[in-house]
PDB file of N, CA and C in Angstrom:
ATOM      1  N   UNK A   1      35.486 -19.640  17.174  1.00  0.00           N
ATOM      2  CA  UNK A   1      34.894 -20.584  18.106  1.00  0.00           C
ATOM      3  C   UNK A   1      35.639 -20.638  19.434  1.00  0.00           C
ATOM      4  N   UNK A   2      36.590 -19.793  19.526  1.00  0.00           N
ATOM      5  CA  UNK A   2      37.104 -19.783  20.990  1.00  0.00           C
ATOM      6  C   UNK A   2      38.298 -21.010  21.028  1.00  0.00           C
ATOM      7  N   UNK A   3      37.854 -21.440  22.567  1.00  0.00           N
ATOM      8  CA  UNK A   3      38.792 -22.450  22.777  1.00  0.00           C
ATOM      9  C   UNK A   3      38.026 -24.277  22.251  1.00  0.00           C
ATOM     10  N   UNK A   4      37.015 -23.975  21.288  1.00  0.00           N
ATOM     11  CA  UNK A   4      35.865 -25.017  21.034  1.00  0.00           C
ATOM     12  C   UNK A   4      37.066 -25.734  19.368  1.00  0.00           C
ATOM     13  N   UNK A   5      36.917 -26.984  19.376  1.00  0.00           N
ATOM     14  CA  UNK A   5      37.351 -27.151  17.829  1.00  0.00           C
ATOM     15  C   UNK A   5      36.115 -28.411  17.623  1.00  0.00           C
ATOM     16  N   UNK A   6      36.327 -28.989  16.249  1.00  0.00           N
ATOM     17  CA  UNK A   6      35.753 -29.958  15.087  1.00  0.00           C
ATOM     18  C   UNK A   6      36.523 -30.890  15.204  1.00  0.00           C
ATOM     19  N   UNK A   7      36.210 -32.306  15.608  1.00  0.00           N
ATOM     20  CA  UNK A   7      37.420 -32.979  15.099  1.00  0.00           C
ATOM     21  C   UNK A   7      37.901 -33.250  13.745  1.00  0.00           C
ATOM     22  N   UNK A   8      36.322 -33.470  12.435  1.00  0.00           N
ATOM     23  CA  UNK A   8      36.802 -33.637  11.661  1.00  0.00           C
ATOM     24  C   UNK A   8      35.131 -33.205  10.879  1.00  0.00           C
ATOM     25  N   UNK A   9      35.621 -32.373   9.720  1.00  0.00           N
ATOM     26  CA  UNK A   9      34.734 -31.764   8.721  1.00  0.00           C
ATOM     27  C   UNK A   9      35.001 -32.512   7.437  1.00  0.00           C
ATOM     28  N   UNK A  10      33.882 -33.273   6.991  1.00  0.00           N
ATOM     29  CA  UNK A  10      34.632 -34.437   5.706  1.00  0.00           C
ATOM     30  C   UNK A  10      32.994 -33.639   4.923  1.00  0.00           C
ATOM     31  N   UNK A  11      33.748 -33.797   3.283  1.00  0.00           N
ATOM     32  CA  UNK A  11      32.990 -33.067   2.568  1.00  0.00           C
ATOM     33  C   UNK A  11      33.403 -34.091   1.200  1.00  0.00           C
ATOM     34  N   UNK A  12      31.997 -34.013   0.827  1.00  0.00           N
ATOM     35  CA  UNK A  12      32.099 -34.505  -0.976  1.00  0.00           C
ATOM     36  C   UNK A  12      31.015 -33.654  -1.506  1.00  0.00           C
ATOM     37  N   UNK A  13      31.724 -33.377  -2.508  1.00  0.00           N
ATOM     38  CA  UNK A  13      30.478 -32.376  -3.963  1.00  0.00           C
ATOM     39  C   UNK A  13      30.320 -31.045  -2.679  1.00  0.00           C
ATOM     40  N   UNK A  14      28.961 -30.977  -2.686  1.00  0.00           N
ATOM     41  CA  UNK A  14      28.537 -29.762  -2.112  1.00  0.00           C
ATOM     42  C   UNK A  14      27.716 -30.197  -0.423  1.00  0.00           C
ATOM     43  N   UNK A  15      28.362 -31.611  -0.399  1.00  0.00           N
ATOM     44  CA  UNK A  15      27.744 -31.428   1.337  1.00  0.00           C
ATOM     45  C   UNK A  15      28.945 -31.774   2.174  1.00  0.00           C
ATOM     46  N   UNK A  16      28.539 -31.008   3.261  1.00  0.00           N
ATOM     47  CA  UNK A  16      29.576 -31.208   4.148  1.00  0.00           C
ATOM     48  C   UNK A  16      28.754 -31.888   5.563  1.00  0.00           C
ATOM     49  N   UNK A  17      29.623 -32.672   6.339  1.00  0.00           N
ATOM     50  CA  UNK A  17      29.227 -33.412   7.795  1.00  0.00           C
ATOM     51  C   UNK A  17      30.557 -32.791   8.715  1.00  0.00           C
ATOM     52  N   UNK A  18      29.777 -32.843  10.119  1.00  0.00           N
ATOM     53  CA  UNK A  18      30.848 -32.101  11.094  1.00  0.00           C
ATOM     54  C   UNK A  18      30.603 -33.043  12.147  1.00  0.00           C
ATOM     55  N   UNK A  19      32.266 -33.919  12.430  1.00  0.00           N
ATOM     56  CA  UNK A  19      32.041 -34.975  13.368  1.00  0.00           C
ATOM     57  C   UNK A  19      32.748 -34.699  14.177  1.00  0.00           C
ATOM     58  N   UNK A  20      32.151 -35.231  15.793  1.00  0.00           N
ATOM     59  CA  UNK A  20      32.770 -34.994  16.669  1.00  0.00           C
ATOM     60  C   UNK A  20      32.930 -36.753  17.271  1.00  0.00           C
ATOM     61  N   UNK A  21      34.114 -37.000  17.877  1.00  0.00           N
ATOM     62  CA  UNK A  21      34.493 -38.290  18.417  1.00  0.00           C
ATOM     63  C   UNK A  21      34.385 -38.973  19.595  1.00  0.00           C
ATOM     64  N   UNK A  22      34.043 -39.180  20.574  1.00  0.00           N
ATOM     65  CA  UNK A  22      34.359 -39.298  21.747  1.00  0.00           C
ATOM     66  C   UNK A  22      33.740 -40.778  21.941  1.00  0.00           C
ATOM     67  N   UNK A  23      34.731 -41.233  23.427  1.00  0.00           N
ATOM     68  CA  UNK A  23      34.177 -42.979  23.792  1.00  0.00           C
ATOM     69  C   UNK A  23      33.021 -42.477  24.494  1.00  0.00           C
ATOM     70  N   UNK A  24      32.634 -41.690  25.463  1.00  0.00           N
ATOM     71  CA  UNK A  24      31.235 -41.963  26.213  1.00  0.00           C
ATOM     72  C   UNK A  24      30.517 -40.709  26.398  1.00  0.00           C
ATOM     73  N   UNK A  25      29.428 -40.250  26.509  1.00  0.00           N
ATOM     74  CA  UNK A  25      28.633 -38.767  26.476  1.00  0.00           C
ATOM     75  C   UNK A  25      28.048 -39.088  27.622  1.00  0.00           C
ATOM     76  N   UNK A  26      28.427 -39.828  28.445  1.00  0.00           N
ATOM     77  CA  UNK A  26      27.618 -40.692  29.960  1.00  0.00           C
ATOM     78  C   UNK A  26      27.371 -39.202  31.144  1.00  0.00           C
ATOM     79  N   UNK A  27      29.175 -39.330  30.952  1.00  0.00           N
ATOM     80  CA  UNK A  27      29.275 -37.542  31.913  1.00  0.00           C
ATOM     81  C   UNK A  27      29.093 -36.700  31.198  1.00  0.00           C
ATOM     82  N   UNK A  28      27.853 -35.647  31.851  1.00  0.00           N
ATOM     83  CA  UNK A  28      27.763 -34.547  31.448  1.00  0.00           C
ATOM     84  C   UNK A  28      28.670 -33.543  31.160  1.00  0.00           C
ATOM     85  N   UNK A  29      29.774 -33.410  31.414  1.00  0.00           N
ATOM     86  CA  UNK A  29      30.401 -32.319  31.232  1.00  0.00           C
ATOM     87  C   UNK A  29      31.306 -32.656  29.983  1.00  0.00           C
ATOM     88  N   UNK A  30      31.434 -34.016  29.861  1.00  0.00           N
ATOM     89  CA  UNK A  30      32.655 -34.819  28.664  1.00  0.00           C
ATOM     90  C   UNK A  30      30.731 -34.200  27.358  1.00  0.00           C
ATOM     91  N   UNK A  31      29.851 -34.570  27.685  1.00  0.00           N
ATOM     92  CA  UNK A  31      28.708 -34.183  26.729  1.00  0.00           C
ATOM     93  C   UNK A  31      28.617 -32.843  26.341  1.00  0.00           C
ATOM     94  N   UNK A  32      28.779 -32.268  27.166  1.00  0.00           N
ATOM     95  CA  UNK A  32      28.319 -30.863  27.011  1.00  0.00           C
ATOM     96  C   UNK A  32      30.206 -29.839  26.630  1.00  0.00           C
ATOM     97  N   UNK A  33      30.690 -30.577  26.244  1.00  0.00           N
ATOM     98  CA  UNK A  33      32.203 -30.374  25.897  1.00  0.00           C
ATOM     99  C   UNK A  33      32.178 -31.085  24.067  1.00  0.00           C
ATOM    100  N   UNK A  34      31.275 -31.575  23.868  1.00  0.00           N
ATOM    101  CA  UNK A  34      31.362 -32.237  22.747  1.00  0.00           C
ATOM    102  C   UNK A  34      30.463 -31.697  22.187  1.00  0.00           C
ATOM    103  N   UNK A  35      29.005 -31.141  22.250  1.00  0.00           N
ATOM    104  CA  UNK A  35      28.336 -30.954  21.908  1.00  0.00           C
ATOM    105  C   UNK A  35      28.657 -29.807  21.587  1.00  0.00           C
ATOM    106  N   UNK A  36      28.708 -28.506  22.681  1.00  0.00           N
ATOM    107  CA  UNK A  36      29.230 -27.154  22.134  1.00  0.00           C
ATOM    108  C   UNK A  36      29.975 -26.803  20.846  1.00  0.00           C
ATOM    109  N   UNK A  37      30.958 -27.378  20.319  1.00  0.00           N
ATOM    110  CA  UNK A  37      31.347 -26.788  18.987  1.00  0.00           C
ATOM    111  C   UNK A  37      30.242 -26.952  18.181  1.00  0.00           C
ATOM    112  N   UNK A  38      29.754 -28.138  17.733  1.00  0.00           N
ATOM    113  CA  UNK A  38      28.392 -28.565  16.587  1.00  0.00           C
ATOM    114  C   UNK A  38      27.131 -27.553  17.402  1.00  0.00           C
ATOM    115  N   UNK A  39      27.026 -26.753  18.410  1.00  0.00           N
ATOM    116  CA  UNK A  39      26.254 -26.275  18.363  1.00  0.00           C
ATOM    117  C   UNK A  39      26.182 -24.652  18.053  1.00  0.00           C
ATOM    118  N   UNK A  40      27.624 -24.381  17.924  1.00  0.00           N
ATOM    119  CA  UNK A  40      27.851 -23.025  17.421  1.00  0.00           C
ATOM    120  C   UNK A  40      28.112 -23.332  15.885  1.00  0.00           C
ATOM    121  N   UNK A  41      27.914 -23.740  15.040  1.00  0.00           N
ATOM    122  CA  UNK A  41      27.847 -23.921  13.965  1.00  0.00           C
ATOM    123  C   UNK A  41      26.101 -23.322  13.224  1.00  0.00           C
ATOM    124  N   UNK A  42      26.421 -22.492  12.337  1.00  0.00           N
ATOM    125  CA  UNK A  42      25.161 -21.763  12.089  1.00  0.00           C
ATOM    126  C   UNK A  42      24.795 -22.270  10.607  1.00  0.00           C
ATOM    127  N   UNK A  43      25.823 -23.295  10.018  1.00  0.00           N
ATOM    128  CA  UNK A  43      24.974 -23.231   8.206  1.00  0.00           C
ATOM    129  C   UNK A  43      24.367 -24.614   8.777  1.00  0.00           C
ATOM    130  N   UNK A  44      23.596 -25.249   7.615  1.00  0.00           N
ATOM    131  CA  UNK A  44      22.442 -26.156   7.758  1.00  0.00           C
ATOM    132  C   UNK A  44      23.160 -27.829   7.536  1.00  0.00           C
ATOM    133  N   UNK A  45      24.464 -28.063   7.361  1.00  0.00           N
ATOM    134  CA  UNK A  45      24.686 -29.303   7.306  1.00  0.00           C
ATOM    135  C   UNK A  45      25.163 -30.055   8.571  1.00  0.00           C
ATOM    136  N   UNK A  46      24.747 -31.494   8.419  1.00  0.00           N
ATOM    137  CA  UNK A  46      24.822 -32.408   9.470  1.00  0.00           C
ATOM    138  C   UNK A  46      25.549 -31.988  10.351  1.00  0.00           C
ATOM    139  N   UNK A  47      25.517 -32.369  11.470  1.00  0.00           N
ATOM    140  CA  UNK A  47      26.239 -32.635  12.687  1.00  0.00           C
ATOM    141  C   UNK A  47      25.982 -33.617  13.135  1.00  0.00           C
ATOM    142  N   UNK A  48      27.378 -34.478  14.103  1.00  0.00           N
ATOM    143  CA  UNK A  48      27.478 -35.622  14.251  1.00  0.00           C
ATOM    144  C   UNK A  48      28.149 -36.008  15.394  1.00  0.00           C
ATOM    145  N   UNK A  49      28.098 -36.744  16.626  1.00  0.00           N
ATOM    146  CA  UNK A  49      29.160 -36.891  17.584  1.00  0.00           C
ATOM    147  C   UNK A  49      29.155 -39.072  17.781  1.00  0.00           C
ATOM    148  N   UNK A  50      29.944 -39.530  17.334  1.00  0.00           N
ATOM    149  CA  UNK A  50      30.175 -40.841  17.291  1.00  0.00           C
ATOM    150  C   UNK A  50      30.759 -40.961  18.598  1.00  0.00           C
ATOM    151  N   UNK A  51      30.609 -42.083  19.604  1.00  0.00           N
ATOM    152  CA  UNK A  51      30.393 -42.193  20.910  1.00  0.00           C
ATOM    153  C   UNK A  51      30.480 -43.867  20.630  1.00  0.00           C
ATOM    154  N   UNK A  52      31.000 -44.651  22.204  1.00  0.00           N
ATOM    155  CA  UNK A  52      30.919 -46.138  22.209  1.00  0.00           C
ATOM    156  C   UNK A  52      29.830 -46.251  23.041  1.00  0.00           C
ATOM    157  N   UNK A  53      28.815 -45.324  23.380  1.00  0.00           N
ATOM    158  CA  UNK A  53      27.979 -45.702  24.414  1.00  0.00           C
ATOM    159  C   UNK A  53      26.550 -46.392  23.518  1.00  0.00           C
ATOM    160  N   UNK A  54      26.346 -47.066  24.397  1.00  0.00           N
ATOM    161  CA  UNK A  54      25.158 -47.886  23.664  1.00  0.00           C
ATOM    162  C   UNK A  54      23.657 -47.698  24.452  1.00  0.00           C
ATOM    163  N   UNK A  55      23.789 -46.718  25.330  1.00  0.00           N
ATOM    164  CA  UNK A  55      22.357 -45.751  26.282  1.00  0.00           C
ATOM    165  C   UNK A  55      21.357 -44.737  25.727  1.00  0.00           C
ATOM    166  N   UNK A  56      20.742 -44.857  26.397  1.00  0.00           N
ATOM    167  CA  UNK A  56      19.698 -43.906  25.432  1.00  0.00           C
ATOM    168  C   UNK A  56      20.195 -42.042  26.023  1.00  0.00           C
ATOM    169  N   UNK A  57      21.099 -42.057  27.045  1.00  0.00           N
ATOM    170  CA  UNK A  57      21.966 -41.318  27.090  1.00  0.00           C
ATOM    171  C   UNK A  57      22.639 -40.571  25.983  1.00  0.00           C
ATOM    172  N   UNK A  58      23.418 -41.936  25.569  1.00  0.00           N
ATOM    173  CA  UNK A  58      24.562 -41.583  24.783  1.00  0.00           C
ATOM    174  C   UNK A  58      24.245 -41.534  22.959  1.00  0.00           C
ATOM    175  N   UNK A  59      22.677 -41.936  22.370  1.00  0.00           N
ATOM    176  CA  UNK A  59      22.487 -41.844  21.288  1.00  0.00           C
ATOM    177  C   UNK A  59      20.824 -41.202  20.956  1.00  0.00           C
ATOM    178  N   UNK A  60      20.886 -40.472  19.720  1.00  0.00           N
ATOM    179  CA  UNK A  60      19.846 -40.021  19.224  1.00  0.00           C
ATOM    180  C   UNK A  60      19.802 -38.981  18.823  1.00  0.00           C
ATOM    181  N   UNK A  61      18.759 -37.993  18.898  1.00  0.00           N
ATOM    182  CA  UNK A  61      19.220 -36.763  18.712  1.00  0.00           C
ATOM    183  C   UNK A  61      18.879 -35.493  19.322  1.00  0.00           C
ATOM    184  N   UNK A  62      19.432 -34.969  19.650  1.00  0.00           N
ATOM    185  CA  UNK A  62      19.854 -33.541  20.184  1.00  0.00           C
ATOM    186  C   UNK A  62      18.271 -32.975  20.103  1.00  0.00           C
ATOM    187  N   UNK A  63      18.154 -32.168  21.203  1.00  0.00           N
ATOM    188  CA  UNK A  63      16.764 -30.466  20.665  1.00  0.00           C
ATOM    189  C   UNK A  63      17.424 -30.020  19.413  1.00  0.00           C
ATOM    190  N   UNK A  64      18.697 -29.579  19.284  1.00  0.00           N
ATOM    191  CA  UNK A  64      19.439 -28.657  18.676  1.00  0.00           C
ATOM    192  C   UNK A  64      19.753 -29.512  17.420  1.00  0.00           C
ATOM    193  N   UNK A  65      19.339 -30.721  17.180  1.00  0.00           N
ATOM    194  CA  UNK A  65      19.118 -31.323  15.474  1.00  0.00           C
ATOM    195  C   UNK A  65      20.435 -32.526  15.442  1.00  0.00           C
ATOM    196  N   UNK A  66      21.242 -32.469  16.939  1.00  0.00           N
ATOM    197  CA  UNK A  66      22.600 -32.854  16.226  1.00  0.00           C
ATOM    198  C   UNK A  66      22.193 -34.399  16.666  1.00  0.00           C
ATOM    199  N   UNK A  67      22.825 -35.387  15.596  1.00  0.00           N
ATOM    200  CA  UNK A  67      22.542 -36.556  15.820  1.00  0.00           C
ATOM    201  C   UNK A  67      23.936 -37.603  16.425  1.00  0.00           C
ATOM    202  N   UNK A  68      23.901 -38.287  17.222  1.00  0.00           N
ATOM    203  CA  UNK A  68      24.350 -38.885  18.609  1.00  0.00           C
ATOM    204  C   UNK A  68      24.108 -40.538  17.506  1.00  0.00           C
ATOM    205  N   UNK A  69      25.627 -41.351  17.443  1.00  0.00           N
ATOM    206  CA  UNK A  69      25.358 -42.477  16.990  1.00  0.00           C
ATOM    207  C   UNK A  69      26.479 -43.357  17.683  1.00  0.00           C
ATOM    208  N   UNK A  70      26.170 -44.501  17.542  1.00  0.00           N
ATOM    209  CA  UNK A  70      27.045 -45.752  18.508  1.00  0.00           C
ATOM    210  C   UNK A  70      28.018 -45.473  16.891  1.00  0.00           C
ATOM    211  N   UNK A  71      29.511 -45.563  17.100  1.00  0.00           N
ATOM    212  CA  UNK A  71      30.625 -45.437  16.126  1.00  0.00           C
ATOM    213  C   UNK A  71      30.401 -46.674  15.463  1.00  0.00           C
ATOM    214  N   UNK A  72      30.195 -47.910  16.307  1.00  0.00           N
ATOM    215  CA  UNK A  72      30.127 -49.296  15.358  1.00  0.00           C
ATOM    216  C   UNK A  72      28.898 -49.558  13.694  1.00  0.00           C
ATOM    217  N   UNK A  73      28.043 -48.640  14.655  1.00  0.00           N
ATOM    218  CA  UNK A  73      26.496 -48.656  14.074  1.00  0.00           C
ATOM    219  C   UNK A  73      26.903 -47.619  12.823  1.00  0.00           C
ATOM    220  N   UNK A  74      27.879 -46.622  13.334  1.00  0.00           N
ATOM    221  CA  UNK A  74      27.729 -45.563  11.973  1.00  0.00           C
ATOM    222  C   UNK A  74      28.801 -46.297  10.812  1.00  0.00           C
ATOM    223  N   UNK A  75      29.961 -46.947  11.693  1.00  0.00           N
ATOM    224  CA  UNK A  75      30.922 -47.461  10.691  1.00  0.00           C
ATOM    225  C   UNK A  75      30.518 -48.502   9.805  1.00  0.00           C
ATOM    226  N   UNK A  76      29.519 -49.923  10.560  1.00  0.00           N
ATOM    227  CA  UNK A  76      28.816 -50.881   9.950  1.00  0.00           C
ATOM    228  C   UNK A  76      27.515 -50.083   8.908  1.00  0.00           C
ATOM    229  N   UNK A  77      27.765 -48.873   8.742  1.00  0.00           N
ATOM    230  CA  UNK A  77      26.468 -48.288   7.671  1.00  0.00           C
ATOM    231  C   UNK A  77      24.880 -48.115   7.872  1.00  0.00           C
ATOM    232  N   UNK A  78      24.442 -48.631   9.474  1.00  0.00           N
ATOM    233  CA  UNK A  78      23.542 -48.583   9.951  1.00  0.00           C
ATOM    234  C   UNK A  78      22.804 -47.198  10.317  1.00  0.00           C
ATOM    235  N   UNK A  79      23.708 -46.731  10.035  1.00  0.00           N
ATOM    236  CA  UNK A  79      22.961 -45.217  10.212  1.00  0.00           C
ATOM    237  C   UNK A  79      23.172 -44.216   9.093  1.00  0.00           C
ATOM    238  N   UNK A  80      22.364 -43.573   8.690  1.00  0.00           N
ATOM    239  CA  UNK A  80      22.817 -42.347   7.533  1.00  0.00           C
ATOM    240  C   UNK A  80      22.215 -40.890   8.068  1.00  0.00           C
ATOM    241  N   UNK A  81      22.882 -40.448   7.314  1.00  0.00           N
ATOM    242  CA  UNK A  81      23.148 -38.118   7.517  1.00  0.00           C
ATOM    243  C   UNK A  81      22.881 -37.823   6.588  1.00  0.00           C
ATOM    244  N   UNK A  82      20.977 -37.089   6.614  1.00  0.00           N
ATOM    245  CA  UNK A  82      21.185 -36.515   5.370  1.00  0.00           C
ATOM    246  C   UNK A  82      21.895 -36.254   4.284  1.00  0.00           C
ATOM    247  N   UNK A  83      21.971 -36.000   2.818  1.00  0.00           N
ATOM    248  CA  UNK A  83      22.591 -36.294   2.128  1.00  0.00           C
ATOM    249  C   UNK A  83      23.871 -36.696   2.114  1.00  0.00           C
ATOM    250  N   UNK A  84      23.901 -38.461   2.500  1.00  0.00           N
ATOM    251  CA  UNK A  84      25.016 -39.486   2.735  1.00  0.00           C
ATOM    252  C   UNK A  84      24.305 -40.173   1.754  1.00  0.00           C
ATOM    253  N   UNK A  85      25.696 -40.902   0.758  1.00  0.00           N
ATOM    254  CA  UNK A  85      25.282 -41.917  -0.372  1.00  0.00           C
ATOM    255  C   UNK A  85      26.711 -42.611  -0.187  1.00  0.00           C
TER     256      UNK A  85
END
């Protein structure tokens, strides 16, 4: 992946999620710096970038499948990733 990393790949049983961290996806270039690793990723499980922005900017999901969530919303359980239990 170059000079690109994951912050964090968390796995139970046989699924894995690939999260990326950041406070705001507001600036494009802090977005498009976050997004790039989860988009060179070629097998079929989640991708994820947790963000404090609360814009329609900063949440939802991607052309490219990856899903964009407010960190409070994912930590309070308000949101789920395919096979998440």
């Amino acid at each position: 992946m170059g000079s690109t990393e994951i912050d964090f790949v968390a796995e139970r049983g046989q699924q894995r999620w690939y999260i990326q961290v950041t406070w705001s996806m507001a600036n494009e270039v802090t977005r498009e710096r976050e997004l790039a690793p989860l988009r060179q990723i070629t097998d079929a499980f989640p991708r994820l970038v947790l963000t404090m922005d609360r814009t329609d900017v900063g949440t939802g999901v991607t052309a490219d499948g990856i899903q964009i969530m407010h960190a409070v919303d994912w930590l309070l359980g308000e949101g789920t990733l395919p096979g998440q239990y």
